[in-house]
Coordinates of N, CA and C in Angstrom, one line a residue:
X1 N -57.7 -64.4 5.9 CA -57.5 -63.2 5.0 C -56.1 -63.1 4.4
X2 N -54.8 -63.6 5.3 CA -53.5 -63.2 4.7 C -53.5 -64.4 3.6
X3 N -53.9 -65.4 3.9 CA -54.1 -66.4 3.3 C -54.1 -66.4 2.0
X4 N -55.7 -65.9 1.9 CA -56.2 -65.3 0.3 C -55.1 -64.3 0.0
X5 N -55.0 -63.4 0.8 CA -53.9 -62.1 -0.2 C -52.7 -63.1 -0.7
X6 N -52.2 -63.8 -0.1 CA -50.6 -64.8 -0.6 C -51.2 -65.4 -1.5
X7 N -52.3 -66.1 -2.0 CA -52.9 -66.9 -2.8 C -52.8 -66.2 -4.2
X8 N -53.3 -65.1 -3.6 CA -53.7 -63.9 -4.8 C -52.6 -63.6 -5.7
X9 N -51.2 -63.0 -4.5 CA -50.2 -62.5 -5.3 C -49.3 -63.4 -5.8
X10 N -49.5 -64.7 -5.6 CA -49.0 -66.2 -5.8 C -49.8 -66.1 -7.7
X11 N -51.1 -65.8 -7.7 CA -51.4 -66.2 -9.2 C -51.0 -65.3 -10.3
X12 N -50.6 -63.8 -9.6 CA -50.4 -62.6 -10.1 C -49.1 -62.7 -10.6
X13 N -48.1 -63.7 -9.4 CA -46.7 -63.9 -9.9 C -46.8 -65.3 -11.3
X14 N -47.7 -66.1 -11.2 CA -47.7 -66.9 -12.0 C -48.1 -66.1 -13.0
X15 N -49.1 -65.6 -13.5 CA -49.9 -65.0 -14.9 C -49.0 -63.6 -15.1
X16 N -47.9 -63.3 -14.7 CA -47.5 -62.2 -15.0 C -46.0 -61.8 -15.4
X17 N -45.1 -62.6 -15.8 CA -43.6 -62.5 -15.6 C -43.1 -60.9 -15.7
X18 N -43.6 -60.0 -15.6 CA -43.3 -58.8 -14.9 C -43.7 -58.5 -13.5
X19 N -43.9 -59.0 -13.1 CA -43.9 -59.1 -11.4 C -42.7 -59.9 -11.1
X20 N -41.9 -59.0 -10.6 CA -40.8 -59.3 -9.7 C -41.2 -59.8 -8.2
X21 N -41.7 -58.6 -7.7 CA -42.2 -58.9 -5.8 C -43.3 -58.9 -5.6
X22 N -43.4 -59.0 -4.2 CA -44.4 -59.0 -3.9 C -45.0 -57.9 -3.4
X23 N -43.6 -56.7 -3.0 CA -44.0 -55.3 -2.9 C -44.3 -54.2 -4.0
X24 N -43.9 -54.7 -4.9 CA -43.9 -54.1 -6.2 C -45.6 -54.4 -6.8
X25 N -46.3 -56.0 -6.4 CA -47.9 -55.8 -6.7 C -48.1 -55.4 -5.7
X26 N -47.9 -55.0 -4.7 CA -48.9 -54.2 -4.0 C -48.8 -52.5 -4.0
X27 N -47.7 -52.1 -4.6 CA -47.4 -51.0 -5.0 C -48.0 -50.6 -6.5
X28 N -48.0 -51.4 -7.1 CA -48.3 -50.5 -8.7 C -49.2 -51.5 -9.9
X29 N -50.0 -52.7 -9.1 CA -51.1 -53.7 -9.8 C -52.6 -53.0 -9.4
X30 N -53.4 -52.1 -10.3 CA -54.5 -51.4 -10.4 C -55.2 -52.5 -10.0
X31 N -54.9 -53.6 -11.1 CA -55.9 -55.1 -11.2 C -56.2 -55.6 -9.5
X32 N -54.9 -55.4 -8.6 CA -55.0 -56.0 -7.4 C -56.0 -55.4 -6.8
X33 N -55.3 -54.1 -6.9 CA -56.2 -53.0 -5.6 C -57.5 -53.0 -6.1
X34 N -58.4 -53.2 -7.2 CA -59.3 -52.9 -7.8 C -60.1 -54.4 -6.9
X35 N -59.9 -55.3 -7.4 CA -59.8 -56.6 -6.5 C -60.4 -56.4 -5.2
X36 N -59.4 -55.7 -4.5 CA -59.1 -55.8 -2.8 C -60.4 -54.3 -2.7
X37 N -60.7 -53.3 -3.8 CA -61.9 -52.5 -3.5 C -62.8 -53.3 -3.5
X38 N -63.2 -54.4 -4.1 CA -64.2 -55.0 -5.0 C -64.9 -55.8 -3.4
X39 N -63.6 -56.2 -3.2 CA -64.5 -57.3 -1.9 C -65.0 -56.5 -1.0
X40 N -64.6 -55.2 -0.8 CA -64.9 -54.2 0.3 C -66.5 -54.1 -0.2
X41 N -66.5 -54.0 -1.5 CA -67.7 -53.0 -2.0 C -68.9 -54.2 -2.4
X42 N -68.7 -55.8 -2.6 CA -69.6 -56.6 -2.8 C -70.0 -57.0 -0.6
X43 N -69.2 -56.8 0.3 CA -69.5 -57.2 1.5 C -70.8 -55.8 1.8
X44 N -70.2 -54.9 1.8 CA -71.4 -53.8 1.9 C -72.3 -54.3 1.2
X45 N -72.4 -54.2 -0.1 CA -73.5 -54.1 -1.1 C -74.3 -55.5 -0.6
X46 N -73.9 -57.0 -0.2 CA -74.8 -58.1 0.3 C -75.6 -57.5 1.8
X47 N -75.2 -56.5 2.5 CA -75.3 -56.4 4.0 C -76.3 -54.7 3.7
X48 N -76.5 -54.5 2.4 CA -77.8 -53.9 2.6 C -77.3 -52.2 3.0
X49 N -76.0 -52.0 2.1 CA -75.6 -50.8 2.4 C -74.9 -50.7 0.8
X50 N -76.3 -50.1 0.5 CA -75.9 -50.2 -1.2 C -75.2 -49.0 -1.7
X51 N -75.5 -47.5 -1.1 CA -75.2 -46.6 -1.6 C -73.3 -46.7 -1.3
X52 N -73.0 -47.0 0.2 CA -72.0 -46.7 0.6 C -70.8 -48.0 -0.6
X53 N -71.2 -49.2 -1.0 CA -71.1 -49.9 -1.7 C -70.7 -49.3 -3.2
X54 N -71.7 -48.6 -3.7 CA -71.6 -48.1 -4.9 C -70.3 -46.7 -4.9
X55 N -70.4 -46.0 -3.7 CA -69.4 -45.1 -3.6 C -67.8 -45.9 -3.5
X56 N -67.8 -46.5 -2.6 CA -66.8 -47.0 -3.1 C -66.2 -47.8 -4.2
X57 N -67.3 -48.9 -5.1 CA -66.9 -49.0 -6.1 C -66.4 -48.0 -7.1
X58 N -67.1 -46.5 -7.2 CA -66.6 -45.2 -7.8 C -65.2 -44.6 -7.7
X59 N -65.1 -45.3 -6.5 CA -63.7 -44.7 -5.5 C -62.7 -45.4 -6.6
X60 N -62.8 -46.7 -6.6 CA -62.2 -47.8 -7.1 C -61.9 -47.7 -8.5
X61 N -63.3 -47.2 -9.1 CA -62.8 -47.1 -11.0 C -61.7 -45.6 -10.9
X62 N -61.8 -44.9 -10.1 CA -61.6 -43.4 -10.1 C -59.8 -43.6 -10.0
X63 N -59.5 -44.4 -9.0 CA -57.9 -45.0 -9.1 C -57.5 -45.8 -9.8
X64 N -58.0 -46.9 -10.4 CA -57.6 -47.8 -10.9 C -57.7 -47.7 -12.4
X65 N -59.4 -47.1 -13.0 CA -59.5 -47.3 -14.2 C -60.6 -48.5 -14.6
X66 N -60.7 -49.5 -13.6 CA -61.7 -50.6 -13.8 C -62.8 -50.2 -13.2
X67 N -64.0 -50.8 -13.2 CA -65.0 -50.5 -13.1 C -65.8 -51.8 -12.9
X68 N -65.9 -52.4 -11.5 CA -66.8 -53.7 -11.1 C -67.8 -53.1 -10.1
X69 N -68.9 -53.2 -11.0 CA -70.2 -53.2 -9.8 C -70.4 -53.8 -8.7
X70 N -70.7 -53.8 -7.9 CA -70.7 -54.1 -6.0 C -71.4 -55.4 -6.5
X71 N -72.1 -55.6 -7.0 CA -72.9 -57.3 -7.0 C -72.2 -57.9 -8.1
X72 N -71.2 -57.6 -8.7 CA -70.7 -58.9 -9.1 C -69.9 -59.7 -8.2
X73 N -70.1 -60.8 -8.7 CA -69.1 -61.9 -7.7 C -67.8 -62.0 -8.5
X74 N -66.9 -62.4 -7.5 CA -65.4 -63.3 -8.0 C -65.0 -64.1 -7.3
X75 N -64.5 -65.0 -7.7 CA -63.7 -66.4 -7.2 C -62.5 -65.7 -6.8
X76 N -61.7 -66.7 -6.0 CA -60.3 -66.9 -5.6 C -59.3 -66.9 -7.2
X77 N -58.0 -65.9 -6.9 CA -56.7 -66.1 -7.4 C -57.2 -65.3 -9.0
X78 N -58.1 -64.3 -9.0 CA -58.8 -63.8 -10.0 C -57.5 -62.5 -10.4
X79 N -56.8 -62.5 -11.3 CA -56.2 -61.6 -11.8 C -56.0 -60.5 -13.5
X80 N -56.6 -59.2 -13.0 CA -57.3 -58.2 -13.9 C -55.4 -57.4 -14.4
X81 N -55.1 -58.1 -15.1 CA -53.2 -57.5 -16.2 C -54.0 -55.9 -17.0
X82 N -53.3 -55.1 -16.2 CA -53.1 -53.8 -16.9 C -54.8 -53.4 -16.5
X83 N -56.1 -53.4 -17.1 CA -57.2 -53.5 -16.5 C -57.6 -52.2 -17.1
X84 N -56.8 -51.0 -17.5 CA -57.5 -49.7 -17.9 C -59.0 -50.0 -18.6
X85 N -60.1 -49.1 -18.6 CA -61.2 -49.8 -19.2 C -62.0 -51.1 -19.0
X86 N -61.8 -52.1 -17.9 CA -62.6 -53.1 -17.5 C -63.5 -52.5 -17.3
X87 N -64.8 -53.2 -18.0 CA -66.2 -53.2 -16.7 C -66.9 -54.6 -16.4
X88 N -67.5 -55.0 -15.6 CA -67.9 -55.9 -14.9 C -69.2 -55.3 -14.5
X89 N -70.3 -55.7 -14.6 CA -71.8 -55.6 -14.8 C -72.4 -56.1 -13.0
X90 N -73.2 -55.7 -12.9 CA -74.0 -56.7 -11.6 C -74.1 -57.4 -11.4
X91 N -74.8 -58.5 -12.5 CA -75.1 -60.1 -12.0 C -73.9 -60.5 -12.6
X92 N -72.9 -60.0 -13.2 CA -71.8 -61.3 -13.7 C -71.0 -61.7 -12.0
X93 N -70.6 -63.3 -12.9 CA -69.9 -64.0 -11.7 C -69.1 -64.6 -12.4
X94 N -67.9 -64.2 -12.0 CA -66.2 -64.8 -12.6 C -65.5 -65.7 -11.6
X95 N -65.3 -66.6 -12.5 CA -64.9 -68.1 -11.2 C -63.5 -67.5 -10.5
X96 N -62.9 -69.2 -10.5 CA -61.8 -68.7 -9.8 C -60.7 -69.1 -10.7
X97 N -59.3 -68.6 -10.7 CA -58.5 -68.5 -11.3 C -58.4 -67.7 -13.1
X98 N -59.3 -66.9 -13.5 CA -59.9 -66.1 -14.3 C -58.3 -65.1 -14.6
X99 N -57.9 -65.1 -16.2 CA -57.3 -64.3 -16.3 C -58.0 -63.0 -17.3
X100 N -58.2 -61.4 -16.9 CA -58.6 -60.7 -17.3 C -57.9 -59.7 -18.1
X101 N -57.8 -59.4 -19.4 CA -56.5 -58.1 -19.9 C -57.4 -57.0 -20.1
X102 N -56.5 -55.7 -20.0 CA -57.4 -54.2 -20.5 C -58.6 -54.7 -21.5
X103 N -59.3 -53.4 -21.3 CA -60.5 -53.0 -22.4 C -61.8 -54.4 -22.1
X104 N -61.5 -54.9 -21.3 CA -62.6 -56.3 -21.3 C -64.1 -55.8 -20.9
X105 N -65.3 -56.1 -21.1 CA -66.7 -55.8 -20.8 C -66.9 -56.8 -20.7
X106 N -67.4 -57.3 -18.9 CA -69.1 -58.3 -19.3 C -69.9 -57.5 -19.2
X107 N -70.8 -57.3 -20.0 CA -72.0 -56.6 -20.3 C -72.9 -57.0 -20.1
X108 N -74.5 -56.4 -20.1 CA -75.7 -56.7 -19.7 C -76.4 -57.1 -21.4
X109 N -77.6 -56.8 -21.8 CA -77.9 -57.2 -22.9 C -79.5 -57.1 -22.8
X110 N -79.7 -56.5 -22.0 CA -81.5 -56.8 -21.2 C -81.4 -55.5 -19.7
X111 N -82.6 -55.0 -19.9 CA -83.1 -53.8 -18.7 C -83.6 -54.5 -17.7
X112 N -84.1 -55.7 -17.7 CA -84.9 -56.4 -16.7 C -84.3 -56.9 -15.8
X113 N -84.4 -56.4 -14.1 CA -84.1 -57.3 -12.8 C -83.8 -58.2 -13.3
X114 N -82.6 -59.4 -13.5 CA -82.3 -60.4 -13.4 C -81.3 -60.8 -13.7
X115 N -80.7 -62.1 -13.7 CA -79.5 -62.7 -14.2 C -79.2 -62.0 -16.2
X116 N -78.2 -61.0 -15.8 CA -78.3 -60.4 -17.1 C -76.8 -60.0 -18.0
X117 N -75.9 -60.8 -16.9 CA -74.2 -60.4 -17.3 C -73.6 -61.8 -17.4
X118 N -72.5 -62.0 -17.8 CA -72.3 -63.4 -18.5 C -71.4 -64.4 -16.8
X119 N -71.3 -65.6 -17.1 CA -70.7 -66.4 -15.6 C -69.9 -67.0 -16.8
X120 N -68.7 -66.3 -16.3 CA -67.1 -67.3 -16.7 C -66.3 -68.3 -15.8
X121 N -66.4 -69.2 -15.8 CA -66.4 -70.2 -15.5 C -64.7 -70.1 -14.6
X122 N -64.1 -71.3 -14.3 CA -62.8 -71.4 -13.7 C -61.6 -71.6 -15.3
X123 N -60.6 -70.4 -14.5 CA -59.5 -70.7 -15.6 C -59.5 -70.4 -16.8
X124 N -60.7 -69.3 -17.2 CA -61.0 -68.7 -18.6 C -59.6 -67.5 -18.0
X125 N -59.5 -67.8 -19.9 CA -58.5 -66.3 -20.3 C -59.2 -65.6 -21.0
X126 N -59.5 -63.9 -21.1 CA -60.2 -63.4 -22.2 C -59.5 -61.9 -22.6
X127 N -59.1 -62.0 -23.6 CA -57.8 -61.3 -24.4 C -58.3 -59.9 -24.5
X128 N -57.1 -59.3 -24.2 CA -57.5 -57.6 -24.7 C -58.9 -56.7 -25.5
X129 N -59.5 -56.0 -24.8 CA -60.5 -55.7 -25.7 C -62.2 -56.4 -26.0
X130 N -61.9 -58.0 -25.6 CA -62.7 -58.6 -26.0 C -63.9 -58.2 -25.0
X131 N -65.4 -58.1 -25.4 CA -66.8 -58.1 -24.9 C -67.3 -59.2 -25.1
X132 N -67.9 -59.8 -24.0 CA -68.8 -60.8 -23.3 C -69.7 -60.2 -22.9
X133 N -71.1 -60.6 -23.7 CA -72.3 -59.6 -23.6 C -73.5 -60.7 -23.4
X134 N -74.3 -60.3 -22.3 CA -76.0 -61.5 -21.7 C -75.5 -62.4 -20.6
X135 N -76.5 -62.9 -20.5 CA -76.3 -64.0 -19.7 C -75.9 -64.9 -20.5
X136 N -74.8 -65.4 -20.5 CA -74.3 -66.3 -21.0 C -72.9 -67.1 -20.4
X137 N -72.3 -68.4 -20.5 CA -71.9 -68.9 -19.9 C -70.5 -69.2 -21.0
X138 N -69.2 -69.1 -20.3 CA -67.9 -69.1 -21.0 C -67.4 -70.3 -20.2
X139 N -67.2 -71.6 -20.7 CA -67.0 -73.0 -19.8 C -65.4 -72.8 -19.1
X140 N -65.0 -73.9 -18.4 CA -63.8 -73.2 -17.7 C -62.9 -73.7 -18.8
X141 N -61.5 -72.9 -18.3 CA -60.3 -73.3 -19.1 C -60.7 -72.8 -20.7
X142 N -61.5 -72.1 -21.0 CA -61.3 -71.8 -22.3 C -60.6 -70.1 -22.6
X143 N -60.5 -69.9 -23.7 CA -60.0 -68.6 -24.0 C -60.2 -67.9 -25.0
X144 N -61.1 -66.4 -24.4 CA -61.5 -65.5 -25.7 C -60.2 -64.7 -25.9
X145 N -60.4 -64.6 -27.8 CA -59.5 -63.9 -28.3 C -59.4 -62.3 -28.1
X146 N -58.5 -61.2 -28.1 CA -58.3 -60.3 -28.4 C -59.3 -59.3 -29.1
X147 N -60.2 -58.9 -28.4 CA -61.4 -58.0 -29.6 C -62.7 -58.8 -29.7
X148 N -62.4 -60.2 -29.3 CA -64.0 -60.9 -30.1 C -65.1 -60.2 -28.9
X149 N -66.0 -60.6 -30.2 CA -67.8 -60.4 -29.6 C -68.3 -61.5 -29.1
X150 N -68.7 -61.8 -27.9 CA -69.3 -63.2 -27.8 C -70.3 -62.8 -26.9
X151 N -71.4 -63.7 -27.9 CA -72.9 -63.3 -27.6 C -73.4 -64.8 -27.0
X152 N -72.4 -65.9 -27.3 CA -73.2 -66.8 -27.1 C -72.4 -68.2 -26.0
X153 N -73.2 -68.8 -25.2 CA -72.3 -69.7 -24.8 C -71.5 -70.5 -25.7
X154 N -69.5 -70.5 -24.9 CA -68.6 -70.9 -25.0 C -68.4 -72.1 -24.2
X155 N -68.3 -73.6 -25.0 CA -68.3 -74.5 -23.8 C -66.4 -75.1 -23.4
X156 N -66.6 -75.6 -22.6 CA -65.4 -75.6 -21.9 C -64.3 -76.1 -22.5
X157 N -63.4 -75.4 -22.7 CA -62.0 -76.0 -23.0 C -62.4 -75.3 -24.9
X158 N -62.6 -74.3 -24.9 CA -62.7 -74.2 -26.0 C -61.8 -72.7 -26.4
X159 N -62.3 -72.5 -27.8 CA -61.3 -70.7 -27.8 C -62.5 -70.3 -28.8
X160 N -62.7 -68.9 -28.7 CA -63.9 -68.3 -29.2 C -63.0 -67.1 -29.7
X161 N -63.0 -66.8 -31.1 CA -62.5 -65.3 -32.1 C -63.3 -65.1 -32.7
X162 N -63.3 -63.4 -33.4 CA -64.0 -62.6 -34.0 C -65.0 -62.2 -33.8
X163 N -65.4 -61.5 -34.5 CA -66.8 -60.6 -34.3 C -67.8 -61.1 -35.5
X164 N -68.9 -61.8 -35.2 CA -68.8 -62.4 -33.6 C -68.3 -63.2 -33.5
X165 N -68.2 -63.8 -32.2 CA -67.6 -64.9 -31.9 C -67.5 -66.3 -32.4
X166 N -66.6 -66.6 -32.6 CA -66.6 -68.1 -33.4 C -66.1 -69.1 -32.7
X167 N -66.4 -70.2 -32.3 CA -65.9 -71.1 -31.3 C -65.2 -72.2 -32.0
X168 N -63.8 -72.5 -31.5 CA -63.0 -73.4 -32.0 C -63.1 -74.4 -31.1
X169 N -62.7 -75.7 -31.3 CA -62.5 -76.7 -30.1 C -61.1 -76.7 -29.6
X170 N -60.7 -76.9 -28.8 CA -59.6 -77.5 -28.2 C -59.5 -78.5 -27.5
X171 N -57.9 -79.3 -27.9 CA -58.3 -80.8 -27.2 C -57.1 -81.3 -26.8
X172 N -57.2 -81.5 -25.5 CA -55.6 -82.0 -25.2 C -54.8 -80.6 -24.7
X173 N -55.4 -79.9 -23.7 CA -54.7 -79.1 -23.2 C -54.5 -79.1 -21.6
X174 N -53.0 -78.6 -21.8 CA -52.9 -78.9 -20.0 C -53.3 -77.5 -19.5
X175 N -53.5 -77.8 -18.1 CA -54.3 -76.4 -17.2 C -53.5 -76.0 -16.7
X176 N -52.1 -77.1 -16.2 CA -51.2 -76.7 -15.1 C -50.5 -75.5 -15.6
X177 N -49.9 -74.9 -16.4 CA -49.7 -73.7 -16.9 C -50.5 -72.3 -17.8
X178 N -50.7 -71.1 -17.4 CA -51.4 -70.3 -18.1 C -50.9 -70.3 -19.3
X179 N -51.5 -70.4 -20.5 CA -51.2 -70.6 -21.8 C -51.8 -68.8 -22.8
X180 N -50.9 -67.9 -22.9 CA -50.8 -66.7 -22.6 C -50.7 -66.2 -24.1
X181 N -50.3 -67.6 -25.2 CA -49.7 -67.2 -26.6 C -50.7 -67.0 -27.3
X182 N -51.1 -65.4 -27.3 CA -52.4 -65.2 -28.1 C -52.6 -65.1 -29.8
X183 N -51.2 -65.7 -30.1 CA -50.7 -65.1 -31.5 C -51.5 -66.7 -32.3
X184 N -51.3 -67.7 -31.0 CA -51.6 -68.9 -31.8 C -53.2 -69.3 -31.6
X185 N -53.7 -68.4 -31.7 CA -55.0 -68.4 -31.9 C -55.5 -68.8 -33.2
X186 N -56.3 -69.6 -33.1 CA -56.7 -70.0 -34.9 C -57.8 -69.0 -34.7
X187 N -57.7 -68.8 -36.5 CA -58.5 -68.0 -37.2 C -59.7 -68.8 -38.3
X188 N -61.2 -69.1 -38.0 CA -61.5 -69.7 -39.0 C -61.8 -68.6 -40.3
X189 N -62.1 -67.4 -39.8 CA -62.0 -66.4 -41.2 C -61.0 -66.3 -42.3
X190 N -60.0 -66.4 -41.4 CA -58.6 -66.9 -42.5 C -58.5 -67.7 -43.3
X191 N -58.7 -69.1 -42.5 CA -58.8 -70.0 -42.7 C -59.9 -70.4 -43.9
X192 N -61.1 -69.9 -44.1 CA -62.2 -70.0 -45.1 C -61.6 -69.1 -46.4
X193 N -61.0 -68.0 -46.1 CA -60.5 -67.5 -47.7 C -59.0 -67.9 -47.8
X194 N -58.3 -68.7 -47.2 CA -57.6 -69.6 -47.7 C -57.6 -70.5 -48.3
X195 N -59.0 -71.1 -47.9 CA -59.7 -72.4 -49.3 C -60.2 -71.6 -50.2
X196 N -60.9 -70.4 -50.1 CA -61.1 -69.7 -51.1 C -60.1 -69.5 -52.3
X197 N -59.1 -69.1 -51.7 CA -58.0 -68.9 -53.1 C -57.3 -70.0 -53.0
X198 N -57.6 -70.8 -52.2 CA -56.5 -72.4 -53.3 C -57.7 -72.6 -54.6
X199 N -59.2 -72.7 -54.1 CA -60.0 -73.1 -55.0 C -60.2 -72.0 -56.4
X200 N -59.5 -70.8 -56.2 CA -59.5 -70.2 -57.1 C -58.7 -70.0 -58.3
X201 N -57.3 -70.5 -57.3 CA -56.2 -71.2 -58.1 C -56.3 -72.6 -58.9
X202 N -56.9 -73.1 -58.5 CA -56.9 -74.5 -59.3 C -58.3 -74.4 -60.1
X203 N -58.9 -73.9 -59.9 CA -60.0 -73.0 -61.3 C -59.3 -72.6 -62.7
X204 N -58.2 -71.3 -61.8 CA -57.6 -71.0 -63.1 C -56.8 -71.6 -63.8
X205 N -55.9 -72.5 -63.2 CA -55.2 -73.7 -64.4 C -56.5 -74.5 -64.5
X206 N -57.7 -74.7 -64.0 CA -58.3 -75.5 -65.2 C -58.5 -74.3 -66.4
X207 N -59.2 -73.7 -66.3 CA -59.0 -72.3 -67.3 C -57.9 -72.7 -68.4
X208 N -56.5 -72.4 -67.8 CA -55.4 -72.4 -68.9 C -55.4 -73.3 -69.5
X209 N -56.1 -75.1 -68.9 CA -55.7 -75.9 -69.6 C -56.8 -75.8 -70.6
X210 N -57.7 -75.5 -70.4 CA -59.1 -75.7 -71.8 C -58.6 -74.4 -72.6
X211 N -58.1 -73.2 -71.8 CA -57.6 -72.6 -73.5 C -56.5 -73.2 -73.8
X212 N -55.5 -73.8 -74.0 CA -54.7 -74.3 -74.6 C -54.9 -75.7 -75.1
X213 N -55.8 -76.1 -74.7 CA -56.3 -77.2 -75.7 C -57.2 -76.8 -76.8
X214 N -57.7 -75.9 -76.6 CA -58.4 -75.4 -77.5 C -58.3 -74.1 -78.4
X215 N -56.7 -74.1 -78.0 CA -55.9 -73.0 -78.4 C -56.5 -71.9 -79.0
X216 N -57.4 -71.2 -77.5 CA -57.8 -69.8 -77.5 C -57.0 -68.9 -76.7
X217 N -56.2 -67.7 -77.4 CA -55.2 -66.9 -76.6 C -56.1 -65.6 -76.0
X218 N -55.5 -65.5 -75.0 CA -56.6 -63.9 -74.6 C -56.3 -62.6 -75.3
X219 N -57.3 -61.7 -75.9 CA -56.9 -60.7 -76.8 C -56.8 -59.7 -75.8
X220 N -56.2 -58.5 -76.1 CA -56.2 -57.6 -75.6 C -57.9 -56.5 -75.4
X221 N -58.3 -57.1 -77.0 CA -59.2 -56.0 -77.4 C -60.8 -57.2 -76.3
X222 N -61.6 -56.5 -75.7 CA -62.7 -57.4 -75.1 C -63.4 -58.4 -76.3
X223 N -63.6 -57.4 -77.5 CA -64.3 -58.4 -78.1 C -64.0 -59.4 -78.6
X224 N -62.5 -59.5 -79.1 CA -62.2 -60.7 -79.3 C -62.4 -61.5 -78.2
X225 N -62.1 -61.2 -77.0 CA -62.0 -62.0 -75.7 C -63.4 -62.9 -76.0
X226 N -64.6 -61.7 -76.2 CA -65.8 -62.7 -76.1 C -65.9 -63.4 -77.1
X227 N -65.3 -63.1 -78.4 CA -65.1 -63.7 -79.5 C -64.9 -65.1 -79.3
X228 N -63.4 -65.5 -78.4 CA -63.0 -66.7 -78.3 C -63.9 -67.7 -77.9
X229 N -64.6 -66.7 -76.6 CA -65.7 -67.3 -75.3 C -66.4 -68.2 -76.3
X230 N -66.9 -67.3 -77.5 CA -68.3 -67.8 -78.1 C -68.0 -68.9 -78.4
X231 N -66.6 -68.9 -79.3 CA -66.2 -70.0 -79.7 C -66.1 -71.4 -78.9
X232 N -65.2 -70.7 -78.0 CA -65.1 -72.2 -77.0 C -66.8 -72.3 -76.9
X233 N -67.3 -71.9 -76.1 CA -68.9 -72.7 -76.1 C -69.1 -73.3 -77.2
X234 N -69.3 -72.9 -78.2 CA -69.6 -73.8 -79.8 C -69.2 -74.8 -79.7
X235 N -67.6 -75.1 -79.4 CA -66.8 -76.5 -79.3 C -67.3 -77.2 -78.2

């Protein structure tokens, strides 16, 4: 048991450079204590003492702000940064080494008994805000952006932005450090109306050059404008 707790505040000091001590996480980390309710309230809840389970999960969102149902699972060295707004669904299962920031949802996506909340794999990071919705599978070492929607499996080592989700590859990344720089997130939405307007720029000098070869000036007044148009067509 002390084991796990040193393990724990061992990943909390790695994923967090505002963690000075180790009294200071046990003093004022929601994410930890929320954690340390969670295993209280998934041991009841497997041993068939659901209500008393569920009350203390209540206990748990009531101080902390997070909100994990008694049947979800977690792995080892699992660390929830700031955490206001977390929910965590019943069937989801978050591996081990998982970094979690405020506002995060795994969500359900289906009323029916069953595997219905998403399984994030070892070593996912998932950014402020972002919702993970179904059963669905986020591969390890990957990382959702800030806000995205993801509806669909993420395979491993990858990075997933926007609404919805958009899956980038990544290749050639080391594990040995948490990689925390959310700024360098590619954007392929950006990225697509940035070919948009190069291609719209080199449209319009083709433009300039056919009217200057054809030395048509633009009028002020429209009809000349179409005037010219007509012209150039005729030529």
């Amino acid at each position: 048991m002390f084991d796990n707790l040193r393990s724990e505040i061992k990943a909390i000091k790695e994923k967090d450079p505002a963690a000075r001590s180790t009294l200071e996480i046990f003093l004022c980390y929601p994410g930890f204590y929320a954690l340390l309710f969670h295993r209280v309230s998934h041991w009841l809840w497997n041993h068939s003492l659901k209500l008393l389970a569920r009350m203390n999960s209540n206990l748990a969102r009531f101080l902390t702000g997070i909100e994990i149902h008694p049947g979800a699972t977690f792995g080892k060295r699992v660390f929830i940064d700031h955490g206001m707004g977390v929910v965590v669904g019943e069937t989801a299962i978050v591996g081990d080494d998982v970094l979690i920031y405020q506002g995060v949802i795994l969500g359900g996506t289906s009323t029916e008994k069953t595997k219905r909340h998403p399984t994030v794999e070892r070593g996912v990071i998932i950014g402020a805000g972002a919702k993970v919705m179904g059963n669905i599978t986020i591969g390890e070492y990957s990382k959702i952006g800030t806000g995205a929607v993801v509806l669909k499996d993420v395979p491993p080592e990858s990075t997933c932005v926007g609404v919805p989700g958009r899956i980038v590859k990544r290749k050639g990344v080391s594990h040995k450090e948490v990689d925390l720089d959310h700024g360098k997130l590619p954007d392929p939405v950006a990225d697509a109306i940035r070919t948009l307007e190069e291609h719209l720029k080199e449209n319009d000098e083709r433009f300039k050059i056919l009217f200057e070869k054809h030395e048509i000036c633009f009028a002020d007044d429209i009809r000349d404008e179409q005037e010219d148009l007509e012209d150039l067509f005729k030529k």
